[in-house]
Coordinates of C-alpha atoms in Angstrom, one line a residue:
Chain I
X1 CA 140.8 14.4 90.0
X2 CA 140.7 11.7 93.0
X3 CA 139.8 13.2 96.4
X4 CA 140.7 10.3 98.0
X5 CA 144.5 9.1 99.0
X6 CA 147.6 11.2 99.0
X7 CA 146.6 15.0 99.7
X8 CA 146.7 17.6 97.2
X9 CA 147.8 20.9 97.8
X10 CA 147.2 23.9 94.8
X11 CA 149.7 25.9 95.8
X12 CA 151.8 28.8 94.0
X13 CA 155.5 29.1 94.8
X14 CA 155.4 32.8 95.8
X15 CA 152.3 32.5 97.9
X16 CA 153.1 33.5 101.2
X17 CA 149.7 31.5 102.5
X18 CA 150.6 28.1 100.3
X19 CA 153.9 28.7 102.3
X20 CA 152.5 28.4 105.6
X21 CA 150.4 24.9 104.4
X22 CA 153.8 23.4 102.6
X23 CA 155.5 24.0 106.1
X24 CA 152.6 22.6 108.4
X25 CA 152.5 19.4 105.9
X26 CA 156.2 18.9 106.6
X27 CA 156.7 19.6 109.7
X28 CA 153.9 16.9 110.5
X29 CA 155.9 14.9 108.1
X30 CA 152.4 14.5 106.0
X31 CA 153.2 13.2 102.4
X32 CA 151.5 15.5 99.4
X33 CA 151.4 16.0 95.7
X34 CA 151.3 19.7 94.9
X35 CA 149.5 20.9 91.9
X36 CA 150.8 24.5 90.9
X37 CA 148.5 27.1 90.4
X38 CA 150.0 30.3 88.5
X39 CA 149.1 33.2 90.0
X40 CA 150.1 35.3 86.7
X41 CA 149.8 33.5 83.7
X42 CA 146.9 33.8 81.9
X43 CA 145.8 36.5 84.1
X44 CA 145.9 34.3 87.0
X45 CA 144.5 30.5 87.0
X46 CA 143.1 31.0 90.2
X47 CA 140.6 32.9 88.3
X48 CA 139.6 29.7 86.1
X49 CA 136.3 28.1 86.5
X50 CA 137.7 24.7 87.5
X51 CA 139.7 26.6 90.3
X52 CA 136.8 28.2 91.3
X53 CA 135.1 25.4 92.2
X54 CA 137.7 24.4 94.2
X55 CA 138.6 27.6 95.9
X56 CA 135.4 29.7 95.5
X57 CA 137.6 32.9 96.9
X58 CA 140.1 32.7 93.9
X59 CA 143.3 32.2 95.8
X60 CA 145.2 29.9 97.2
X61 CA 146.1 27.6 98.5
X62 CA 143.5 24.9 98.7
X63 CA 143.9 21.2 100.1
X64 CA 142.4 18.3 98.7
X65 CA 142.2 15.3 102.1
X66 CA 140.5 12.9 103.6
X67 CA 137.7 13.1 100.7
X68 CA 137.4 16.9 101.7
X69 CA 138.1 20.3 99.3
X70 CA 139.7 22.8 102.0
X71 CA 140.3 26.3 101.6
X72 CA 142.0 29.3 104.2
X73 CA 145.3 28.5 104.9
X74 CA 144.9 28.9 109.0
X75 CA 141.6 26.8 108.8
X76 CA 143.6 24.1 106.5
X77 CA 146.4 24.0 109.6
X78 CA 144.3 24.0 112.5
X79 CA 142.4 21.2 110.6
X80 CA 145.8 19.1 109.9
X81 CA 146.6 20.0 113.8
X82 CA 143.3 18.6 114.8
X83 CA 143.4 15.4 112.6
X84 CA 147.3 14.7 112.6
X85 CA 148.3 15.1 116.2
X86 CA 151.9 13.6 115.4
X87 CA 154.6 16.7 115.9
X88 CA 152.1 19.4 117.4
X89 CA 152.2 22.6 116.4
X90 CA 149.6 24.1 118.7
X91 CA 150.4 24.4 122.8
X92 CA 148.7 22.6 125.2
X93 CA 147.7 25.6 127.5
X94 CA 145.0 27.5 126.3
X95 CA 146.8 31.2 127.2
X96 CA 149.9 30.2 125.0
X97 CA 147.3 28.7 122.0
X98 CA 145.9 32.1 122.2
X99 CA 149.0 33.8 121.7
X100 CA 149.7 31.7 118.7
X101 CA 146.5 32.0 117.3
X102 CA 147.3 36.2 117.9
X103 CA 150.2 36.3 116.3
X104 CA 149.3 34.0 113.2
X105 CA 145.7 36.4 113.1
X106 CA 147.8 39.2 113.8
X107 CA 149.8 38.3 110.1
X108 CA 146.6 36.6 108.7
X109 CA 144.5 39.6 109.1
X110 CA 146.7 42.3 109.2
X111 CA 149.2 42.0 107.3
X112 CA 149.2 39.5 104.2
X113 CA 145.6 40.3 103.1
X114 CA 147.1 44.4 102.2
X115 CA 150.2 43.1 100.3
X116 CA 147.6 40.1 98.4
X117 CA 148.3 40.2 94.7
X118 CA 144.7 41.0 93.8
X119 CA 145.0 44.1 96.5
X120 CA 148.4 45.4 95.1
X121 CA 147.8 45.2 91.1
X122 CA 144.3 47.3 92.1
X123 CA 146.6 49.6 93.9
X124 CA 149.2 50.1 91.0
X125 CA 152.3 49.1 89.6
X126 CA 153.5 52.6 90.7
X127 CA 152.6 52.8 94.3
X128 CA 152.5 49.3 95.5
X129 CA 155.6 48.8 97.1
X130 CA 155.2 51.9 99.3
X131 CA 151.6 50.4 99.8
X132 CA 153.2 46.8 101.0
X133 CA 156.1 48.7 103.1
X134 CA 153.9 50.8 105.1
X135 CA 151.5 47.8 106.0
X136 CA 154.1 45.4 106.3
X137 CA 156.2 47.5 108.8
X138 CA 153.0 48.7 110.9
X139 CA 152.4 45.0 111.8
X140 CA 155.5 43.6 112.2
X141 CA 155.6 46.7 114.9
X142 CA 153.0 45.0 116.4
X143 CA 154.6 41.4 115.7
X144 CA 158.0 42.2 117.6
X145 CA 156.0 43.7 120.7
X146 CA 154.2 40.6 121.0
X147 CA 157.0 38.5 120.5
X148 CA 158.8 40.2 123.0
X149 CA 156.6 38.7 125.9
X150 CA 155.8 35.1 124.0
X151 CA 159.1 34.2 122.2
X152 CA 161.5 31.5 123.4
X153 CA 163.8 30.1 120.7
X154 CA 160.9 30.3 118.3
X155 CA 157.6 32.9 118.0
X156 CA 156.2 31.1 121.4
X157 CA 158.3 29.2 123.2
X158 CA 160.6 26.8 122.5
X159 CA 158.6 24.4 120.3
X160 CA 157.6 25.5 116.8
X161 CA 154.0 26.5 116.5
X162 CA 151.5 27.7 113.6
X163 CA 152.8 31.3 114.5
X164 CA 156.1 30.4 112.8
X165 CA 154.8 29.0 110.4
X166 CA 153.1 31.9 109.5
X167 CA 155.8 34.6 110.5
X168 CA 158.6 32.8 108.6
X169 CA 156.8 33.2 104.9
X170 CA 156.0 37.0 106.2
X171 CA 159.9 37.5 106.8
X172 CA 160.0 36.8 103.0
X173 CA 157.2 38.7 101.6
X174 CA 158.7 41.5 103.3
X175 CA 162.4 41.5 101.8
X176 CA 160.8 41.3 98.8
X177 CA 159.4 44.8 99.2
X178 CA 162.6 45.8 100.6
X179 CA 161.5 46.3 104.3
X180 CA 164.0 47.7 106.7
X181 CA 163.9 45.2 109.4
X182 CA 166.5 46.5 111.3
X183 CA 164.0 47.7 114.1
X184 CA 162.6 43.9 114.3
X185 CA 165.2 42.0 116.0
X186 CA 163.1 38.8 117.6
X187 CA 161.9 38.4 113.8
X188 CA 164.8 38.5 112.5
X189 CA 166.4 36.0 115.4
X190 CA 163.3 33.7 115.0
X191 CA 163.6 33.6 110.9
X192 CA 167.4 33.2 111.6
X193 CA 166.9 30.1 113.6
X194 CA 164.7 28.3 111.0
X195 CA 166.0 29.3 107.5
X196 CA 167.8 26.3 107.6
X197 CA 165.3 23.4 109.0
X198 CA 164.4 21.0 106.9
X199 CA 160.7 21.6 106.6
X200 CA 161.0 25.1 106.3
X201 CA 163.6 25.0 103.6
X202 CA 161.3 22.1 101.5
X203 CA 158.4 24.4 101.8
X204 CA 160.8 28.0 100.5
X205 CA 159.3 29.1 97.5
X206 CA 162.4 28.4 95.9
X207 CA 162.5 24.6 96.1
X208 CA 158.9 24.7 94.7
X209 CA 158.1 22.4 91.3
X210 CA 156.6 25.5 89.6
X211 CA 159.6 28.0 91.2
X212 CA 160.7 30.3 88.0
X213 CA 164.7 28.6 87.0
X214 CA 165.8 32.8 87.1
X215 CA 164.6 33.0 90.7
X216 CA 166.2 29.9 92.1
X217 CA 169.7 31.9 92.7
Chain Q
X1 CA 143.1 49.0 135.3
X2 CA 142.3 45.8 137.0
X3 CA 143.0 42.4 134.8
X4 CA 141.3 40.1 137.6
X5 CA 137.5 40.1 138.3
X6 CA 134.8 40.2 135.3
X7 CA 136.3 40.8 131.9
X8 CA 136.8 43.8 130.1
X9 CA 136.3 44.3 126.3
X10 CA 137.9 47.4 125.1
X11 CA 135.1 47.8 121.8
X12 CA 133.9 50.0 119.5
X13 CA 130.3 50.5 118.9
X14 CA 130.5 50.2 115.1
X15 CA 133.7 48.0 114.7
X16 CA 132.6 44.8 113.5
X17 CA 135.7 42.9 114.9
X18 CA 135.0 43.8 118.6
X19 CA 130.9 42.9 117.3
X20 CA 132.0 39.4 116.9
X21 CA 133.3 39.4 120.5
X22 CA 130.4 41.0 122.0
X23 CA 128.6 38.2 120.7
X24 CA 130.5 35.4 121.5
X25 CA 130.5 36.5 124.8
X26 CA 126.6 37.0 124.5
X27 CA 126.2 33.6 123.6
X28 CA 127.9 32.3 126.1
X29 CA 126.3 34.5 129.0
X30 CA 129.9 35.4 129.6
X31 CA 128.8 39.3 131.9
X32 CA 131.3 41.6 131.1
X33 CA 132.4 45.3 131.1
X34 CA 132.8 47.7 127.9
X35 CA 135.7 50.0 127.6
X36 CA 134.7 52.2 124.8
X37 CA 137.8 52.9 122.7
X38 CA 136.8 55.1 119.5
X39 CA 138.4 55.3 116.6
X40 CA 137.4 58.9 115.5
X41 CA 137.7 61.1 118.5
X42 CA 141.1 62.9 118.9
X43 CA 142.4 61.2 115.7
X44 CA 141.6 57.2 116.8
X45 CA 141.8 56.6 120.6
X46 CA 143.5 53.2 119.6
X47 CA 146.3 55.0 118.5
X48 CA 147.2 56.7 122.1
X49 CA 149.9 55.3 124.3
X50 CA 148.1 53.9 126.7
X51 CA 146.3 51.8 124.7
X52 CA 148.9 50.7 122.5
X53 CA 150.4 49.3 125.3
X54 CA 147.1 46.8 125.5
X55 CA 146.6 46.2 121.8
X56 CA 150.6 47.2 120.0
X57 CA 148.5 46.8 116.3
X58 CA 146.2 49.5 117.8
X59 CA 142.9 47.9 116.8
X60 CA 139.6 46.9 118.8
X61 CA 138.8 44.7 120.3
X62 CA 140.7 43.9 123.1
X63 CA 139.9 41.6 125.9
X64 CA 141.2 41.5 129.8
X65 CA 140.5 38.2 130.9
X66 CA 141.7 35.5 133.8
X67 CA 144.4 37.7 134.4
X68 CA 145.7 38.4 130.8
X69 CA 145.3 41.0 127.9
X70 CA 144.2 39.1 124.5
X71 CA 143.8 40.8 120.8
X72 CA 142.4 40.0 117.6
X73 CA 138.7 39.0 117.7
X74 CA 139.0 35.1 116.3
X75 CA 141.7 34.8 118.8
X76 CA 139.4 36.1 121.4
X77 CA 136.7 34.1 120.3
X78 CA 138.6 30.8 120.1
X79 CA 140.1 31.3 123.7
X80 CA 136.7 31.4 124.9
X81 CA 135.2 28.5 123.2
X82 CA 138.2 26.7 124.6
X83 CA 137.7 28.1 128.5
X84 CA 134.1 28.5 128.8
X85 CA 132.6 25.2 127.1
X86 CA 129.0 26.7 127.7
X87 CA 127.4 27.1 125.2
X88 CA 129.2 25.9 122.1
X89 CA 130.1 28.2 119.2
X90 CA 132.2 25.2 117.4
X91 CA 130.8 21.6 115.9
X92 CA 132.9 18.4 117.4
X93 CA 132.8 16.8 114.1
X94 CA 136.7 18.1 112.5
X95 CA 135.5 18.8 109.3
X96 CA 132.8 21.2 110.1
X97 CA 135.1 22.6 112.1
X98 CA 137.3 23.3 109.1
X99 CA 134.1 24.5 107.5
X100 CA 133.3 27.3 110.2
X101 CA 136.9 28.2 110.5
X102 CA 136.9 29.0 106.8
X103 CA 134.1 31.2 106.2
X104 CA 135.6 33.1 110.0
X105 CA 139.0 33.3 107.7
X106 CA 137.2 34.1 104.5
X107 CA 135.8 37.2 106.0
X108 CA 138.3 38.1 108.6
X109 CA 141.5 37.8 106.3
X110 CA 139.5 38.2 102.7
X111 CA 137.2 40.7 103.5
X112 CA 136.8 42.9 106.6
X113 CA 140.8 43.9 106.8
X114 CA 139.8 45.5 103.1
X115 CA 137.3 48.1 104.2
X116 CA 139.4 48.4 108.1
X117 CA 139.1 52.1 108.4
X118 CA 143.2 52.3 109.1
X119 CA 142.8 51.3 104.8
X120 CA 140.0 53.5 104.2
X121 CA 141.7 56.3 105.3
X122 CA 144.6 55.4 103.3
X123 CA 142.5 54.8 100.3
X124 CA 141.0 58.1 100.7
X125 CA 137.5 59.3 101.3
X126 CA 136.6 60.2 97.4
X127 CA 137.5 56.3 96.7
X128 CA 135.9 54.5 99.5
X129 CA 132.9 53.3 98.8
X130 CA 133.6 52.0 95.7
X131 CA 136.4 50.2 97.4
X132 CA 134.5 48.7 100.2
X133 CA 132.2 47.7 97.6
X134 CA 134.4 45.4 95.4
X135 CA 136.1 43.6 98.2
X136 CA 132.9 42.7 100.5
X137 CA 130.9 41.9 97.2
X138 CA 134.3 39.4 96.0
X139 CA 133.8 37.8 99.5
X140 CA 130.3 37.7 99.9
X141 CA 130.2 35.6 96.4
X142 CA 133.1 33.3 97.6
X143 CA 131.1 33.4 101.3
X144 CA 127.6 32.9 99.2
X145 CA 128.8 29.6 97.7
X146 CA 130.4 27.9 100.5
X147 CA 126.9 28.3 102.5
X148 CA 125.1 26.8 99.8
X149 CA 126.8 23.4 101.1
X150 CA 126.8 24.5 104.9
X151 CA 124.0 26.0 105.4
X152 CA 121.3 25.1 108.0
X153 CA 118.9 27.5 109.8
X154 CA 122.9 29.2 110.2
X155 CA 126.1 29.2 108.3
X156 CA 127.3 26.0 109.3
X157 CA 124.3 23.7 110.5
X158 CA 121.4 24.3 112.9
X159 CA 123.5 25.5 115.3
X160 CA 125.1 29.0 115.8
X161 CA 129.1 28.8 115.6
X162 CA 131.8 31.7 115.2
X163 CA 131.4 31.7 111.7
X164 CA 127.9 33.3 112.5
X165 CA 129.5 35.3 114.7
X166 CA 131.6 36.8 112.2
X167 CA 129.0 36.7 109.1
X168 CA 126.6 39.4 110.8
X169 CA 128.7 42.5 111.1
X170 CA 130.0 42.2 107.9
X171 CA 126.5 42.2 106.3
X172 CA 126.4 45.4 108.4
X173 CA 129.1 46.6 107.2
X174 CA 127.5 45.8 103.4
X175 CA 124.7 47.2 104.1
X176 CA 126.5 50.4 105.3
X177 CA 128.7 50.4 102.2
X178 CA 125.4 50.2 100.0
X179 CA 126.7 46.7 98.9
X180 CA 123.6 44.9 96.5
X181 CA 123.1 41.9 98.6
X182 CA 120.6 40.8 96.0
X183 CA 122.9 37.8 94.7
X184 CA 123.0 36.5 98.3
X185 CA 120.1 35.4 99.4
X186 CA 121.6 32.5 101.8
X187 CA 123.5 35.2 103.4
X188 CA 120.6 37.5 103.9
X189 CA 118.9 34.0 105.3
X190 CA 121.1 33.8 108.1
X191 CA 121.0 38.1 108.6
X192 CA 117.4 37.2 109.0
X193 CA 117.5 34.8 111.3
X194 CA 120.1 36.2 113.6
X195 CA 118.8 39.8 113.7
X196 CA 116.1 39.6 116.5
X197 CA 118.3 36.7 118.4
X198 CA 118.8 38.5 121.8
X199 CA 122.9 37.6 121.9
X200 CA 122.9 39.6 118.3
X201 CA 121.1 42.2 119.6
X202 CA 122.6 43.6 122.6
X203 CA 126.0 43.1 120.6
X204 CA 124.5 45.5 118.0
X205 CA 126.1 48.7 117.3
X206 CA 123.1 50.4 118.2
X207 CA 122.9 49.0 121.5
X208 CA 126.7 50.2 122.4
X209 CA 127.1 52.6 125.3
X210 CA 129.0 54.5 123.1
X211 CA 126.7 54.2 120.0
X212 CA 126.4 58.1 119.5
X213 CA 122.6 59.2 119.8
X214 CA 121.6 60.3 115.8
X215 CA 122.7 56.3 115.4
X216 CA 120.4 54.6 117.3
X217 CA 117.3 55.5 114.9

């Protein structure tokens, strides 16, 4: 598989950390060629030794760019931010990066990595959702403080950042368990305003090439 | 609490998130003060209502700095690299960049948010180990094998960067989880190499104010 020309992205519908990648790409308006990588069948190809050398950590996603193998879907974005300038998604002052960069770690560390498929099938069919709730709502606690000193019409600000891109896929993973997020009103305002942008909505899970038909609805 | 004047790093002496920032800030001769927050006395310190009014996820570290209040540690870090050049703790060539940011990610959303001790706790006391155990030794493989085409005299070259800065408390934290660390022999390379370096040092656990004495040995 060439290295070189278009990206590639291995990327699995549902994955809330392809999701952030699939929205950096097209916000910056990047062209790519997604290769799915099932995260069930077979018992998972991320667990295949040809994904493995790809993405030594077994997940996803990965990027293929620029004759480079990329893995860490913050690291891939920053990357894209620091070669692909065109439609920023970082601030220019460095207080307001580091409030991005807190709110994206904030998700990236403390919330996604507890409701990770590997995590929740050690933790049990029978407890996981209570599992995902409880660590789901604890950060997004802490997400609607801090967006209650940094958000404008979008996470920080007015422009869109990497915090949104990060938040938005969050928003998802969280209905999914059946969150109540009733007591998270900025989230829900800042998910609200970009359901329906067009880079968001090319990068849903559901407009995905390997998206399930039964869960397009 | 003042904001203004030398900064202040609300730490715990064992918490290998606020180690990372001690040794940033080591590295870059930035002098600061130590708030000791700890995360066992009175139920977790980090959970009272004065503090969760610096850090709402109610983690260490925290840093107080040019007049603002910043949280999670690669956050920190990155604000400082990008204030105080001194020092350098990132490569200017992009894709090195994306090669340190990756094995910070790796550990900081793959591994360390695993064996957190908000999760341990959850996980229960009779299961802990073990679980600690799986989780930093799945890293430490993915971590192993992106070294083996990083790797200088550090993780990413001849020169220390925050993925360093990262990669020694969690070999602590191994290490205190009884994790073989056999099968990693760059990792325990780099241990090596870092574990007399005075920056690493003074950010050591032992060396905390707060350390308790029967530690220190």
């Amino acid at each position: 598989m060439s290295v070189i020309g278009k990206p590639l992205l291995f990327s699995y519908w549902r994955s809330s950390c392809s999701w952030r990648v699939r929205i950096a790409l097209n916000l910056k308006e990047i062209p790519y060629d997604i290769k799915p990588v099932s995260l069930i069948k077979n018992g998972g190809e991320q667990h295949s030794n040809e994904y493995r050398e790809i993405n030594p950590m077994e997940h996803v996603p990965a990027l293929q760019i620029d004759g480079h193998t990329l893995i860490e879907s913050c690291s891939i974005m920053h990357y894209l931010e620091e070669t692909r300038p065109q439609r920023a998604l970082m601030p220019q002052d460095v207080y307001k990066r580091a409030k991005v960069r807190e709110i994206c770690d904030l998700i990236c560390t403390g919330v996604q990595p507890l409701q990770n498929l590997v995590v929740l099938i050690y933790v049990g069919e029978e407890k996981k959702r209570e599992w995902a709730q409880h660590w789901i709502t604890r950060g997004f606690r802490a997400v609607e403080k801090l967006l209650s000193s940094t958000a404008g019409k979008y996470c920080v600000g007015d422009e869109i950042t990497l915090a949104d891109c990060c938040l938005i896929p969050q928003v998802f993973s969280a209905r999914r368990f059946q969150v109540d997020l009733r007591p998270f009103p900025i989230i829900l305002r800042v998910d609200r305003e970009l359901e329906n942008h067009p880079a968001f909505r090319a990068a849903h899970p559901s407009s995905q090439p390997d998206c399930p038909p039964e869960a397009t609805k």
